[in-house]
CSV table of C-alpha atoms in Angstrom, one decimal:
chain,number,residue,atom,x,y,z
A,1132,UNK,CA,8.4,-16.3,9.3
A,1133,UNK,CA,7.2,-18.5,6.6
A,1134,UNK,CA,3.4,-19.1,6.5
A,1135,UNK,CA,2.4,-21.9,4.0
A,1136,UNK,CA,-1.2,-21.7,3.3
A,1137,UNK,CA,-2.9,-24.9,2.5
A,1138,UNK,CA,-6.8,-25.6,2.6
A,1139,UNK,CA,-8.9,-22.9,4.0
A,1140,UNK,CA,-8.2,-21.2,7.4
A,1141,UNK,CA,-10.1,-18.6,9.0
A,1142,UNK,CA,-8.7,-16.5,11.9
A,1143,UNK,CA,-10.6,-14.0,14.2
A,1144,UNK,CA,-9.1,-11.9,16.8
A,1145,UNK,CA,-10.3,-9.9,19.9
A,1146,UNK,CA,-11.2,-6.4,20.3
A,1147,UNK,CA,-8.9,-6.4,23.6
A,1148,UNK,CA,-5.7,-7.9,24.3
A,1149,UNK,CA,-5.5,-7.6,28.1
A,1150,UNK,CA,-2.1,-8.2,30.0
A,1151,UNK,CA,-1.8,-11.1,32.3
A,1152,UNK,CA,-0.2,-10.4,35.8
A,1153,UNK,CA,-1.0,-13.6,37.8
A,1154,UNK,CA,2.3,-15.2,38.1
A,1155,UNK,CA,4.3,-15.2,41.2
A,1156,UNK,CA,7.3,-12.9,40.1
A,1157,UNK,CA,7.6,-9.3,38.1
A,1158,UNK,CA,10.2,-11.1,35.8
A,1159,UNK,CA,7.5,-13.9,34.8
A,1160,UNK,CA,5.0,-11.1,34.3
A,1161,UNK,CA,7.4,-9.2,32.0
A,1162,UNK,CA,8.1,-12.4,29.8
A,1163,UNK,CA,4.3,-13.3,29.5
A,1164,UNK,CA,3.1,-10.0,28.7
A,1165,UNK,CA,6.1,-9.4,25.9
A,1166,UNK,CA,3.5,-11.7,23.9
A,1167,UNK,CA,0.3,-10.9,25.2
A,1168,UNK,CA,0.0,-7.3,26.0
A,1169,UNK,CA,-1.6,-4.7,23.7
A,1170,UNK,CA,1.8,-3.1,23.2
A,1171,UNK,CA,3.0,-6.1,21.3
A,1172,UNK,CA,-0.4,-7.3,19.7
A,1173,UNK,CA,-0.1,-5.3,16.5
A,1174,UNK,CA,-2.2,-7.3,14.5
A,1175,UNK,CA,-4.0,-10.6,13.8
A,1176,UNK,CA,-1.0,-12.0,12.2
A,1177,UNK,CA,2.1,-10.4,13.5
A,1178,UNK,CA,5.8,-11.2,13.0
A,1179,UNK,CA,8.7,-9.0,14.5
A,1180,UNK,CA,10.8,-10.4,11.4
A,1181,UNK,CA,10.1,-11.1,7.9
A,1182,UNK,CA,6.7,-12.3,7.1
A,1183,UNK,CA,6.3,-14.5,3.7
A,1184,UNK,CA,3.1,-16.1,2.3
A,1185,UNK,CA,3.5,-19.2,-0.2
A,1186,UNK,CA,1.3,-22.0,-1.3
A,1187,UNK,CA,-2.3,-22.4,-2.8
A,1188,UNK,CA,-4.4,-22.3,0.0
A,1189,UNK,CA,-6.8,-19.8,1.4
A,1190,UNK,CA,-6.9,-17.6,4.7
A,1191,UNK,CA,-9.9,-15.2,6.0
A,1192,UNK,CA,-8.8,-12.4,8.4
A,1193,UNK,CA,-11.3,-10.4,10.8
A,1194,UNK,CA,-9.0,-7.9,12.5
A,1195,UNK,CA,-11.0,-6.7,15.4
A,1196,UNK,CA,-8.4,-5.0,17.2
A,1197,UNK,CA,-6.1,-3.2,15.0
A,1198,UNK,CA,-4.0,-4.3,11.6
A,1199,UNK,CA,-5.0,-7.7,10.0
A,1200,UNK,CA,-1.3,-8.7,8.9
A,1201,UNK,CA,1.8,-6.8,10.4
A,1202,UNK,CA,5.5,-7.3,10.2
A,1203,UNK,CA,8.1,-5.2,11.8
A,1204,UNK,CA,10.6,-5.8,8.8
A,1205,UNK,CA,9.0,-6.9,5.6
A,1206,UNK,CA,5.9,-8.7,3.9
A,1207,UNK,CA,6.1,-10.7,0.8
A,1208,UNK,CA,3.2,-12.5,-0.9
A,1209,UNK,CA,4.6,-15.4,-3.0
A,1210,UNK,CA,1.5,-17.2,-3.3
A,1211,UNK,CA,-1.8,-18.2,-1.5
A,1212,UNK,CA,-5.3,-16.2,-1.3
A,1213,UNK,CA,-5.4,-13.6,1.4
A,1214,UNK,CA,-9.0,-12.3,2.5
A,1215,UNK,CA,-9.1,-9.6,4.8
A,1216,UNK,CA,-12.8,-9.3,5.4
A,1217,UNK,CA,-12.4,-6.5,8.1
A,1218,UNK,CA,-9.9,-4.5,9.7
A,1219,UNK,CA,-10.2,-1.8,12.4
A,1220,UNK,CA,-6.8,-0.3,10.9
A,1221,UNK,CA,-4.7,-1.3,7.7
A,1222,UNK,CA,-5.4,-4.5,6.1
A,1223,UNK,CA,-1.4,-5.0,5.5
A,1224,UNK,CA,1.1,-3.0,7.7
A,1225,UNK,CA,4.7,-3.6,6.9
A,1226,UNK,CA,7.8,-1.5,8.1
A,1227,UNK,CA,10.4,-2.2,5.5
A,1228,UNK,CA,9.2,-3.3,2.4
A,1229,UNK,CA,6.2,-5.2,0.9
A,1230,UNK,CA,6.7,-7.2,-2.5
A,1231,UNK,CA,3.9,-9.3,-4.2
A,1232,UNK,CA,5.1,-11.9,-6.9
A,1233,UNK,CA,1.8,-13.9,-7.1
A,1234,UNK,CA,-1.2,-14.8,-5.4
A,1235,UNK,CA,-4.4,-12.9,-4.5
A,1236,UNK,CA,-5.2,-10.1,-2.2
A,1237,UNK,CA,-8.7,-9.3,-1.4
A,1238,UNK,CA,-8.7,-6.4,1.3
A,1239,UNK,CA,-11.2,-4.5,3.4
A,1240,UNK,CA,-10.2,-2.0,5.9
A,1241,UNK,CA,-11.0,1.1,8.0
A,1242,UNK,CA,-7.6,2.7,7.3
A,1243,UNK,CA,-5.3,1.9,4.3
A,1244,UNK,CA,-5.2,-1.3,2.2
A,1245,UNK,CA,-1.2,-1.9,1.9
A,1246,UNK,CA,0.7,0.5,4.0
A,1247,UNK,CA,4.5,0.4,4.1
A,1248,UNK,CA,5.7,2.5,6.9
A,1249,UNK,CA,9.2,2.9,6.0
A,1250,UNK,CA,10.2,1.6,2.8
A,1251,UNK,CA,9.1,0.8,-0.7
A,1252,UNK,CA,6.5,-1.4,-2.6
A,1253,UNK,CA,6.8,-3.7,-5.3
A,1254,UNK,CA,4.3,-5.5,-7.3
A,1255,UNK,CA,5.6,-8.0,-9.7
A,1256,UNK,CA,2.2,-10.0,-10.5
A,1257,UNK,CA,-0.6,-11.3,-8.8
A,1258,UNK,CA,-4.3,-10.0,-8.0
A,1259,UNK,CA,-5.5,-7.3,-5.7
A,1260,UNK,CA,-9.0,-6.3,-5.1
A,1261,UNK,CA,-9.4,-3.6,-2.1
A,1262,UNK,CA,-12.1,-1.4,-0.7
A,1263,UNK,CA,-10.6,0.7,2.1
A,1264,UNK,CA,-11.6,3.8,3.9
A,1265,UNK,CA,-8.0,5.2,3.8
A,1266,UNK,CA,-5.3,5.0,1.1
A,1267,UNK,CA,-5.2,1.8,-1.0
A,1268,UNK,CA,-1.3,1.4,-1.6
A,1269,UNK,CA,1.1,3.6,0.5
A,1270,UNK,CA,4.8,3.9,0.5
A,1271,UNK,CA,5.4,6.5,3.2
A,1272,UNK,CA,8.4,7.9,5.2
A,1273,UNK,CA,8.3,7.8,9.0
A,1274,UNK,CA,11.4,10.2,10.0
A,1275,UNK,CA,10.8,9.6,13.7
A,1276,UNK,CA,11.6,5.8,13.4
A,1277,UNK,CA,14.4,6.4,11.4
A,1278,UNK,CA,18.3,6.5,12.6
A,1279,UNK,CA,19.9,9.9,11.7
A,1280,UNK,CA,21.1,10.2,7.9
A,1281,UNK,CA,20.0,6.5,7.1
A,1282,UNK,CA,19.3,6.2,3.5
A,1283,UNK,CA,16.0,4.7,2.7
A,1284,UNK,CA,14.0,4.2,-0.6
A,1285,UNK,CA,10.3,4.7,-0.6
A,1286,UNK,CA,9.6,4.2,-4.2
A,1287,UNK,CA,6.5,2.2,-5.6
A,1288,UNK,CA,6.9,-0.1,-8.7
A,1289,UNK,CA,4.3,-2.0,-10.4
A,1290,UNK,CA,5.4,-4.2,-13.0
A,1291,UNK,CA,2.3,-6.6,-13.8
A,1292,UNK,CA,-0.7,-7.8,-12.2
A,1293,UNK,CA,-4.4,-6.7,-11.7
A,1294,UNK,CA,-5.1,-4.3,-9.2
A,1295,UNK,CA,-8.5,-2.7,-8.5
A,1296,UNK,CA,-8.8,-0.1,-5.8
A,1297,UNK,CA,-11.6,1.8,-4.1
A,1298,UNK,CA,-10.2,4.2,-1.6
A,1299,UNK,CA,-11.7,6.9,1.0
A,1300,UNK,CA,-8.3,8.8,0.5
A,1301,UNK,CA,-5.7,8.3,-2.3
A,1302,UNK,CA,-5.5,5.2,-4.3
A,1303,UNK,CA,-1.5,4.6,-4.9
A,1304,UNK,CA,0.4,7.2,-2.8
A,1305,UNK,CA,4.3,7.0,-3.1
A,1306,UNK,CA,6.4,9.3,-1.0
A,1307,UNK,CA,9.4,8.8,-3.8
A,1308,UNK,CA,8.8,8.0,-7.7
A,1309,UNK,CA,6.0,6.0,-8.9
A,1310,UNK,CA,6.8,3.6,-11.7
A,1311,UNK,CA,4.0,1.6,-13.6
A,1312,UNK,CA,5.6,-1.0,-16.2
A,1313,UNK,CA,2.2,-3.0,-16.8
A,1314,UNK,CA,-0.8,-4.5,-15.5
A,1315,UNK,CA,-4.4,-3.8,-15.4
A,1316,UNK,CA,-5.2,-1.2,-12.8
A,1317,UNK,CA,-8.4,0.3,-12.0
A,1318,UNK,CA,-8.7,3.0,-9.2
A,1319,UNK,CA,-11.6,5.0,-7.8
A,1320,UNK,CA,-10.6,7.3,-5.1
A,1321,UNK,CA,-11.9,10.4,-3.0
A,1322,UNK,CA,-8.5,12.1,-3.3
A,1323,UNK,CA,-5.6,11.4,-6.0
A,1324,UNK,CA,-5.9,8.1,-7.5
A,1325,UNK,CA,-2.4,8.3,-8.5
A,1326,UNK,CA,0.2,10.5,-6.3
A,1327,UNK,CA,4.0,10.7,-6.5
A,1328,UNK,CA,6.1,13.1,-4.4
A,1329,UNK,CA,8.7,12.6,-7.1
A,1330,UNK,CA,8.9,11.6,-10.9
A,1331,UNK,CA,5.7,9.5,-12.0
A,1332,UNK,CA,6.5,7.1,-14.9
A,1333,UNK,CA,4.0,5.1,-16.8
A,1334,UNK,CA,5.7,2.6,-19.4
A,1335,UNK,CA,2.8,0.3,-20.0
A,1336,UNK,CA,-0.3,-1.5,-19.0
A,1337,UNK,CA,-4.0,-0.5,-18.8
A,1338,UNK,CA,-4.8,2.1,-16.3
A,1339,UNK,CA,-8.3,4.0,-15.5
A,1340,UNK,CA,-7.9,6.5,-12.6
A,1341,UNK,CA,-11.1,8.4,-11.1
A,1342,UNK,CA,-10.8,10.9,-8.2
A,1343,UNK,CA,-14.0,12.4,-6.7
A,1344,UNK,CA,-12.5,15.3,-5.1
A,1345,UNK,CA,-9.0,15.8,-6.5
A,1346,UNK,CA,-6.7,14.8,-9.2
A,1347,UNK,CA,-6.9,11.8,-11.3
A,1348,UNK,CA,-2.9,11.6,-11.6
A,1349,UNK,CA,-0.9,13.9,-9.5
A,1350,UNK,CA,3.0,14.0,-9.1
A,1351,UNK,CA,5.2,16.9,-7.4
A,1352,UNK,CA,7.5,16.1,-10.2
A,1353,UNK,CA,7.9,15.3,-13.9
A,1354,UNK,CA,5.0,12.9,-15.4
A,1355,UNK,CA,6.5,10.6,-18.0
A,1356,UNK,CA,4.6,8.5,-20.3
A,1357,UNK,CA,6.1,6.1,-22.7
A,1358,UNK,CA,3.8,3.6,-23.4
A,1359,UNK,CA,0.3,2.1,-22.2
A,1360,UNK,CA,-3.3,3.3,-22.2
A,1361,UNK,CA,-4.2,5.7,-19.4
A,1362,UNK,CA,-7.8,7.1,-18.7
A,1363,UNK,CA,-7.9,9.5,-16.0
A,1364,UNK,CA,-10.8,11.8,-14.8
A,1365,UNK,CA,-10.2,14.6,-12.0
A,1366,UNK,CA,-12.8,16.2,-10.0
A,1367,UNK,CA,-14.7,18.9,-11.7
A,1368,UNK,CA,-13.8,21.3,-8.8
A,1369,UNK,CA,-10.9,22.8,-10.3
A,1370,UNK,CA,-9.0,19.6,-10.3
A,1371,UNK,CA,-7.2,17.7,-13.1
A,1372,UNK,CA,-6.8,14.6,-15.1
A,1373,UNK,CA,-3.1,14.9,-14.9
A,1374,UNK,CA,-1.4,17.5,-12.6
A,1375,UNK,CA,2.4,18.0,-12.3
A,1376,UNK,CA,2.3,21.6,-11.4
A,1377,UNK,CA,4.8,23.5,-13.3
A,1378,UNK,CA,7.1,20.4,-14.0
A,1379,UNK,CA,7.4,18.4,-17.1
A,1380,UNK,CA,4.5,16.3,-18.6
A,1381,UNK,CA,6.1,14.3,-21.3
A,1382,UNK,CA,4.4,11.8,-23.4
A,1383,UNK,CA,6.5,9.7,-25.8
A,1384,UNK,CA,3.9,7.0,-26.5
A,1385,UNK,CA,0.8,5.1,-25.5
A,1386,UNK,CA,-2.8,6.3,-25.5
A,1387,UNK,CA,-3.6,9.0,-22.9
A,1388,UNK,CA,-7.0,10.8,-21.8
A,1389,UNK,CA,-7.3,13.3,-19.1
A,1390,UNK,CA,-10.3,15.1,-18.2
A,1391,UNK,CA,-11.4,17.5,-15.5
A,1392,UNK,CA,-11.9,21.3,-14.7
A,1393,UNK,CA,-8.2,21.6,-16.1
A,1394,UNK,CA,-5.3,19.5,-16.9
A,1395,UNK,CA,-1.4,19.9,-17.4
A,1396,UNK,CA,-0.4,20.4,-20.9
A,1397,UNK,CA,2.3,18.1,-22.6
A,1398,UNK,CA,5.5,19.8,-22.7
A,1399,UNK,CA,7.7,20.4,-25.8
A,1400,UNK,CA,9.7,17.0,-25.3
A,1401,UNK,CA,6.6,15.2,-26.4
């Protein structure tokens, strides 16, 4: 599905999606309920296949039932200005991957800002502003939805763009590696501002991280910084500006400030 945004568009959905059972046969009821039942209505904008946004127009979305934008495949933003004024659940919810090349997102949600349920997130450019109750940007692993032994990537790449996140949970959370190559990023989160289950690499950009209750930058593997400006504040309650446990913390270049109750110390390779 390709949505070419032109002009200004306003979409508001209901708090309820009732089934309809007024036809003359069960077969007709099933076919009609396929598109109208609560089980199918996952969001204000929903596609069972790829969902691509293009154009230069605007869309304002109020999601009163569940998510604002949903795809059972992948979502790509290649233009347009998308405003999610409120979402009862996620602002953007993709199953396989989320990619942004240009355009702008302004997201307000009770749960997550961008949730990739079973795949990866790539941000090449564009502008993102969000204020969410859950996580800002999340690539996660839903093992129950995967065929046995299927290999899936869960990494997060940020190559450029402007990103401002206020999150009630973690700012950016990657279930595999997290790589930042550029862009201007500012995160204020209740939990980890940046969190990676595998290697966390920063190769450029201007990055500000603040965590109210946890670490500014947290990795369950190595942290490697080769360039960029990174300022990270962790909570004073025994949390860190940078935390990679007993793994490597390597700084090859850039400007790095870490503050908190404690912080990981750069290793000998730095």
